[in-house]
Every structure is written in structure tokens, then in C-alpha cells.
Amino acid sequence: MTVAENLKIIKEIIPQNVKLVAVSKTHPVNVILEAYKSGHKIFGENKAQELGEKHKHLPTDIEWHMIGHLQTNKIKYIASFVHLIHSVDSIKLLDAINNEALKINRVIDCLLQIKIAREETKFGFDFNELVQLLETNMLKDTRNVRITGLMGMASFTGDMVQVKQEFDFLAHCFVELKKDFFADEPSFKELSMGMSDDYPEAIKAGATIIRVGSHIFGKREYTKI
Ligand SMILES: *Cc1c(COP(=O)(O)O)cnc(C)c1O
């Protein structure tokens, strides 16, 4: 199966209003170009430097998504062009993105990443802590970031009952935050959840963006040093 065929199959089964981010991390520019030439223009990477490099070598109308944990000193590699940062997991990072965006006079769209996996995970806000932060009006000074929704990663497990519960929880978080903090903001509308092995469940639970890598590009090839 080619990358173009894989993309076609996925697009046939997902609803038209669900955005498919093709996760191209670790795959070379020529493979991304192959997908691009088949008509796909939305790609995601999890490392800022790799994203910055690939952006330089590929068509400018690609919509680039940052989906992985972002260190504050790496924002500079992507700030000028990134379409959406899915992985805002601390106030420190939010402030740093805001500062970079301010320097270049941009407003950068971001999602707040929430911990939804039952297993111990490093990144993401605890939902209750996030609510407390929002109550202290933490977003009022960050005018160069726009929060457009939430992102989450389910547990790495084949137990689809558990995965579904975790997606349902994120959908619940979205509804609660929308009601209490973003009711007047129509741009708060995205729910990024679902990967190769669980995107059908994510869509059933209300995902508006799915992030699919290996089902499009095959297994990731990590470069040996
Ligand atoms: C790698 C990655 C994906 C895609 O994973 P696949 O299982 O290959 O589809 C999605 N989201 C994030 C945050 C990732 O790092």
C-alpha cells in the first residue's frame, strides 16, 4: 500500500468535518511530498526542530501541526508558521509561546493538553488543576495565543473500553470548559484525540481532529546514529 492509498482509505471512512493530521515524524521529506502530491496538506510533527527543517524544504501551503511536548527554548523554530500547537501542557509554555508570537506579531492557535490516560503520563494538565488555573484568569494576559480547544492521548492499551472511557472524559472536559470559560468564544471548538489504533473510537466520542501516523506512513524509522 502506498501513502496515497492509505490516506484515501482513511478519508473515505472518517466524516468530512473531522480533520486528519498526517503524523509524519521520523519520515523523510520525499515521503511527505508524496502524500502532498496526492492532495493532502495537513501534517503533524512532534519535535520542533524537525518540524522547522521539514517546513523549509516543503511547499509553503502545508498546514503544520505541532503535536509533541514542546520545550520553551524550541518555540522559535516553529513560531512563524505553525498552524496549531496541540501540546500546551503548562502555563510556563503558554506564556513563552505568547512572547514568541508577540515578537513576530502573530496570534498562535493552541490546544490545552489534558491528562486523560489512566496510566502515568508525563505531559498534560490535570483537569481539576486546569479549572483552578482558568478561575484565576490565567489567559487574560496572553493575547497572542488563542485557545481553540483540547488535546488528549489515551492509554497505550488494546482495551478499547478503557480507551473509550478516556475519550469520553476528554469530551466531558471540553463541554465543561466551554460552558464555564469559553462560552463567548466560537473559536474554542476543537477536540484533538485519536491515533492510528483508536481513531474510530475517538471520532465516536466527538473528535474534530485525529492524528494518524503509522496507518499512513507505516512503521516509523528511527535513524541510527
Ligand atoms: C506519534 C503520535 C501520533 C500518531 O501515532 P500513530 O500511532 O503512529 O498514529 C499521534 N499523536 C501524537 C502526540 C504522537 O506523538
CSV table of C-alpha atoms and ligand atoms in Angstrom, one decimal:
chain,number,residue,atom,x,y,z
A,1,MET,CA,0.0,0.0,0.0
A,2,THR,CA,1.3,3.5,-0.8
A,3,VAL,CA,1.0,6.5,1.4
A,4,ALA,CA,-1.6,8.0,-1.0
A,5,GLU,CA,-3.7,4.8,-0.9
A,6,ASN,CA,-3.6,4.7,2.9
A,7,LEU,CA,-4.7,8.4,3.1
A,8,LYS,CA,-7.6,7.7,0.7
A,9,ILE,CA,-8.9,4.8,2.7
A,10,ILE,CA,-8.8,6.8,6.0
A,11,LYS,CA,-10.5,9.8,4.3
A,12,GLU,CA,-13.3,7.5,3.0
A,13,ILE,CA,-14.2,6.2,6.4
A,14,ILE,CA,-13.9,9.4,8.5
A,15,PRO,CA,-16.6,12.1,8.5
A,16,GLN,CA,-15.8,15.1,6.3
A,17,ASN,CA,-15.8,17.5,9.2
A,18,VAL,CA,-13.1,15.6,11.0
A,19,LYS,CA,-9.6,17.0,10.3
A,20,LEU,CA,-6.9,14.4,9.5
A,21,VAL,CA,-3.4,15.4,10.6
A,22,ALA,CA,-0.9,13.1,8.9
A,23,VAL,CA,1.8,12.5,11.5
A,24,SER,CA,5.0,12.4,9.5
A,25,LYS,CA,7.5,12.4,12.4
A,26,THR,CA,10.7,10.5,11.6
A,27,HIS,CA,9.7,10.2,7.9
A,28,PRO,CA,11.8,12.0,5.3
A,29,VAL,CA,10.7,15.0,3.2
A,30,ASN,CA,10.3,13.0,0.0
A,31,VAL,CA,7.6,10.8,1.6
A,32,ILE,CA,5.8,13.8,2.9
A,33,LEU,CA,5.9,15.2,-0.6
A,34,GLU,CA,4.4,12.1,-2.0
A,35,ALA,CA,1.5,12.5,0.4
A,36,TYR,CA,1.2,16.2,-0.5
A,37,LYS,CA,1.1,15.4,-4.2
A,38,SER,CA,-1.8,13.1,-3.6
A,39,GLY,CA,-3.7,16.1,-2.3
A,40,HIS,CA,-3.0,16.0,1.5
A,41,LYS,CA,-1.9,19.2,3.0
A,42,ILE,CA,-2.1,18.8,6.8
A,43,PHE,CA,0.9,17.3,8.6
A,44,GLY,CA,2.0,16.9,12.2
A,45,GLU,CA,5.4,16.5,13.9
A,46,ASN,CA,6.4,16.0,17.5
A,47,LYS,CA,9.8,17.7,17.5
A,48,ALA,CA,10.1,21.4,16.9
A,49,GLN,CA,13.5,21.3,15.2
A,50,GLU,CA,12.5,18.5,12.8
A,51,LEU,CA,9.3,20.4,12.1
A,52,GLY,CA,11.3,23.6,11.3
A,53,GLU,CA,13.6,21.8,9.0
A,54,LYS,CA,10.9,20.0,7.1
A,55,HIS,CA,8.9,23.2,6.7
A,56,LYS,CA,11.9,24.8,5.0
A,57,HIS,CA,12.1,22.1,2.3
A,58,LEU,CA,8.4,21.6,1.6
A,59,PRO,CA,5.6,23.6,-0.1
A,60,THR,CA,4.5,26.7,1.8
A,61,ASP,CA,0.8,25.9,1.7
A,62,ILE,CA,1.2,22.9,4.0
A,63,GLU,CA,-0.6,23.3,7.3
A,64,TRP,CA,1.8,22.3,10.0
A,65,HIS,CA,0.7,21.0,13.4
A,66,MET,CA,3.0,20.6,16.4
A,67,ILE,CA,1.7,17.6,18.4
A,68,GLY,CA,4.5,16.7,20.8
A,69,HIS,CA,5.8,18.1,24.0
A,70,LEU,CA,7.4,21.5,23.3
A,71,GLN,CA,10.3,23.0,25.3
A,72,THR,CA,10.2,26.7,25.7
A,73,ASN,CA,13.6,27.2,24.0
A,74,LYS,CA,12.4,25.4,20.9
A,75,ILE,CA,9.3,27.5,20.1
A,76,LYS,CA,11.4,29.8,17.9
A,77,TYR,CA,11.8,27.0,15.3
A,78,ILE,CA,8.1,27.0,14.6
A,79,ALA,CA,6.5,30.2,15.8
A,80,SER,CA,6.5,32.0,12.4
A,81,PHE,CA,4.4,29.4,10.5
A,82,VAL,CA,2.9,26.7,12.8
A,83,HIS,CA,-0.9,26.4,12.3
A,84,LEU,CA,-1.8,24.8,15.6
A,85,ILE,CA,0.2,23.7,18.7
A,86,HIS,CA,-1.7,20.7,20.2
A,87,SER,CA,0.5,20.2,23.2
A,88,VAL,CA,0.3,23.2,25.6
A,89,ASP,CA,0.8,21.5,28.9
A,90,SER,CA,1.9,24.3,31.3
A,91,ILE,CA,1.3,27.9,31.9
A,92,LYS,CA,5.1,28.5,31.5
A,93,LEU,CA,4.8,27.1,28.0
A,94,LEU,CA,1.7,29.2,27.2
A,95,ASP,CA,3.5,32.3,28.3
A,96,ALA,CA,6.6,31.5,26.3
A,97,ILE,CA,4.5,30.9,23.1
A,98,ASN,CA,2.8,34.2,23.7
A,99,ASN,CA,6.1,36.0,24.0
A,100,GLU,CA,7.4,34.5,20.8
A,101,ALA,CA,4.1,35.2,19.0
A,102,LEU,CA,4.2,38.8,20.2
A,103,LYS,CA,7.7,39.4,18.8
A,104,ILE,CA,6.5,38.5,15.3
A,105,ASN,CA,3.1,40.0,15.6
A,106,ARG,CA,1.2,36.7,15.3
A,107,VAL,CA,-1.6,35.1,17.2
A,108,ILE,CA,-0.8,31.4,17.5
A,109,ASP,CA,-3.7,28.9,17.9
A,110,CYS,CA,-3.1,26.3,20.7
A,111,LEU,CA,-4.9,23.4,22.3
A,112,LEU,CA,-4.6,22.7,26.0
A,113,GLN,CA,-3.4,19.1,26.5
A,114,ILE,CA,-5.2,17.3,29.3
A,115,LYS,CA,-4.1,14.1,31.0
A,116,ILE,CA,-6.7,11.5,30.2
A,117,ALA,CA,-4.8,8.3,30.3
A,118,ARG,CA,-5.2,6.1,33.4
A,119,GLU,CA,-1.5,5.1,33.1
A,120,GLU,CA,1.1,7.5,34.5
A,121,THR,CA,1.9,10.1,31.8
A,122,LYS,CA,4.3,12.9,31.9
A,123,PHE,CA,2.6,15.6,30.0
A,124,GLY,CA,-0.7,17.4,30.1
A,125,PHE,CA,-2.8,19.4,32.6
A,126,ASP,CA,-4.7,17.6,35.3
A,127,PHE,CA,-8.3,18.7,34.6
A,128,ASN,CA,-9.1,19.9,38.1
A,129,GLU,CA,-5.8,21.9,38.3
A,130,LEU,CA,-6.6,23.4,34.9
A,131,VAL,CA,-10.0,24.5,36.1
A,132,GLN,CA,-8.4,26.3,39.1
A,133,LEU,CA,-5.9,28.0,36.8
A,134,LEU,CA,-8.7,29.2,34.5
A,135,GLU,CA,-10.6,30.5,37.5
A,136,THR,CA,-7.6,32.7,38.3
A,137,ASN,CA,-8.0,34.2,34.8
A,138,MET,CA,-4.6,32.9,33.6
A,139,LEU,CA,-5.4,33.6,30.0
A,140,LYS,CA,-6.1,37.3,30.2
A,141,ASP,CA,-2.6,38.5,29.5
A,142,THR,CA,-1.8,36.1,26.7
A,143,ARG,CA,-3.3,37.9,23.8
A,144,ASN,CA,-1.0,36.4,21.2
A,145,VAL,CA,-2.2,32.9,21.8
A,146,ARG,CA,-5.8,31.7,21.1
A,147,ILE,CA,-7.0,28.6,22.8
A,148,THR,CA,-9.1,26.7,20.3
A,149,GLY,CA,-9.8,23.5,22.2
A,150,LEU,CA,-8.3,20.5,23.9
A,151,MET,CA,-6.0,17.6,23.1
A,152,GLY,CA,-5.5,14.2,24.8
A,153,MET,CA,-3.8,10.9,24.4
A,154,ALA,CA,-5.5,7.7,25.6
A,155,SER,CA,-3.6,4.9,27.4
A,156,PHE,CA,-1.4,2.7,25.3
A,157,THR,CA,-3.6,-0.3,25.6
A,158,GLY,CA,-5.7,-2.6,23.5
A,159,ASP,CA,-8.5,-2.3,26.0
A,160,MET,CA,-11.0,-0.3,23.9
A,161,VAL,CA,-13.4,0.0,26.7
A,162,GLN,CA,-10.8,1.9,28.7
A,163,VAL,CA,-9.8,4.0,25.7
A,164,LYS,CA,-13.4,4.9,25.0
A,165,GLN,CA,-13.8,6.0,28.7
A,166,GLU,CA,-10.7,8.2,28.4
A,167,PHE,CA,-12.0,9.9,25.2
A,168,ASP,CA,-15.4,10.4,26.8
A,169,PHE,CA,-13.7,12.0,29.7
A,170,LEU,CA,-11.9,14.5,27.4
A,171,ALA,CA,-15.2,15.2,25.6
A,172,HIS,CA,-16.7,15.9,29.0
A,173,CYS,CA,-13.8,18.2,29.9
A,174,PHE,CA,-14.4,20.1,26.7
A,175,VAL,CA,-18.1,20.7,27.4
A,176,GLU,CA,-17.4,21.8,31.0
A,177,LEU,CA,-14.6,24.3,30.0
A,178,LYS,CA,-16.7,25.6,27.0
A,179,LYS,CA,-19.6,26.3,29.4
A,180,ASP,CA,-17.6,27.9,32.2
A,181,PHE,CA,-14.8,29.7,30.4
A,182,PHE,CA,-15.2,29.8,26.6
A,183,ALA,CA,-18.9,30.3,26.2
A,184,ASP,CA,-18.4,33.5,24.2
A,185,GLU,CA,-15.6,32.2,22.1
A,186,PRO,CA,-16.8,30.3,18.9
A,187,SER,CA,-13.1,29.5,18.1
A,188,PHE,CA,-13.0,27.2,21.1
A,189,LYS,CA,-14.3,24.2,19.2
A,190,GLU,CA,-11.6,21.6,18.6
A,191,LEU,CA,-11.1,18.2,20.2
A,192,SER,CA,-7.9,16.6,19.1
A,193,MET,CA,-7.9,12.9,20.0
A,194,GLY,CA,-7.4,9.6,18.3
A,195,MET,CA,-4.3,7.9,16.7
A,196,SER,CA,-3.8,5.0,14.3
A,197,ASP,CA,-5.1,2.3,16.6
A,198,ASP,CA,-8.0,4.2,18.2
A,199,TYR,CA,-9.3,7.0,15.9
A,200,PRO,CA,-12.6,5.3,15.2
A,201,GLU,CA,-13.4,5.4,18.9
A,202,ALA,CA,-12.2,9.0,19.2
A,203,ILE,CA,-14.5,10.1,16.4
A,204,LYS,CA,-17.4,8.3,18.0
A,205,ALA,CA,-16.6,10.3,21.2
A,206,GLY,CA,-16.6,13.6,19.3
A,207,ALA,CA,-13.1,14.2,18.0
A,208,THR,CA,-12.8,17.0,15.5
A,209,ILE,CA,-9.1,16.4,14.8
A,210,ILE,CA,-7.4,13.0,14.6
A,211,ARG,CA,-3.6,12.5,14.5
A,212,VAL,CA,-2.7,9.4,12.4
A,213,GLY,CA,0.9,8.4,11.7
A,214,SER,CA,1.7,4.7,11.3
A,215,HIS,CA,-1.5,3.8,9.5
A,216,ILE,CA,-0.5,6.3,6.8
A,217,PHE,CA,3.3,6.1,6.7
A,218,GLY,CA,3.9,2.6,8.0
A,219,LYS,CA,6.3,1.9,10.9
A,220,ARG,CA,8.5,4.8,12.0
A,221,GLU,CA,12.1,4.5,11.0
A,222,TYR,CA,14.3,5.9,13.7
A,223,THR,CA,17.6,7.0,12.3
A,224,LYS,CA,20.5,5.0,13.7
A,225,ILE,CA,23.4,7.2,14.8
B,1,LIG,C1,3.2,9.8,17.0
B,1,LIG,C2,2.0,10.5,17.5
B,1,LIG,C3,0.7,10.3,17.0
B,1,LIG,C4,0.5,9.3,15.9
B,1,LIG,O1,0.7,8.0,16.3
B,1,LIG,P1,0.3,6.7,15.4
B,1,LIG,O2,0.0,5.6,16.4
B,1,LIG,O3,1.5,6.4,14.6
B,1,LIG,O4,-0.8,7.0,14.6
B,1,LIG,C5,-0.4,11.0,17.4
B,1,LIG,N1,-0.2,11.9,18.4
B,1,LIG,C6,1.0,12.2,19.0
B,1,LIG,C7,1.1,13.2,20.1
B,1,LIG,C8,2.1,11.5,18.6
B,1,LIG,O5,3.3,11.7,19.2
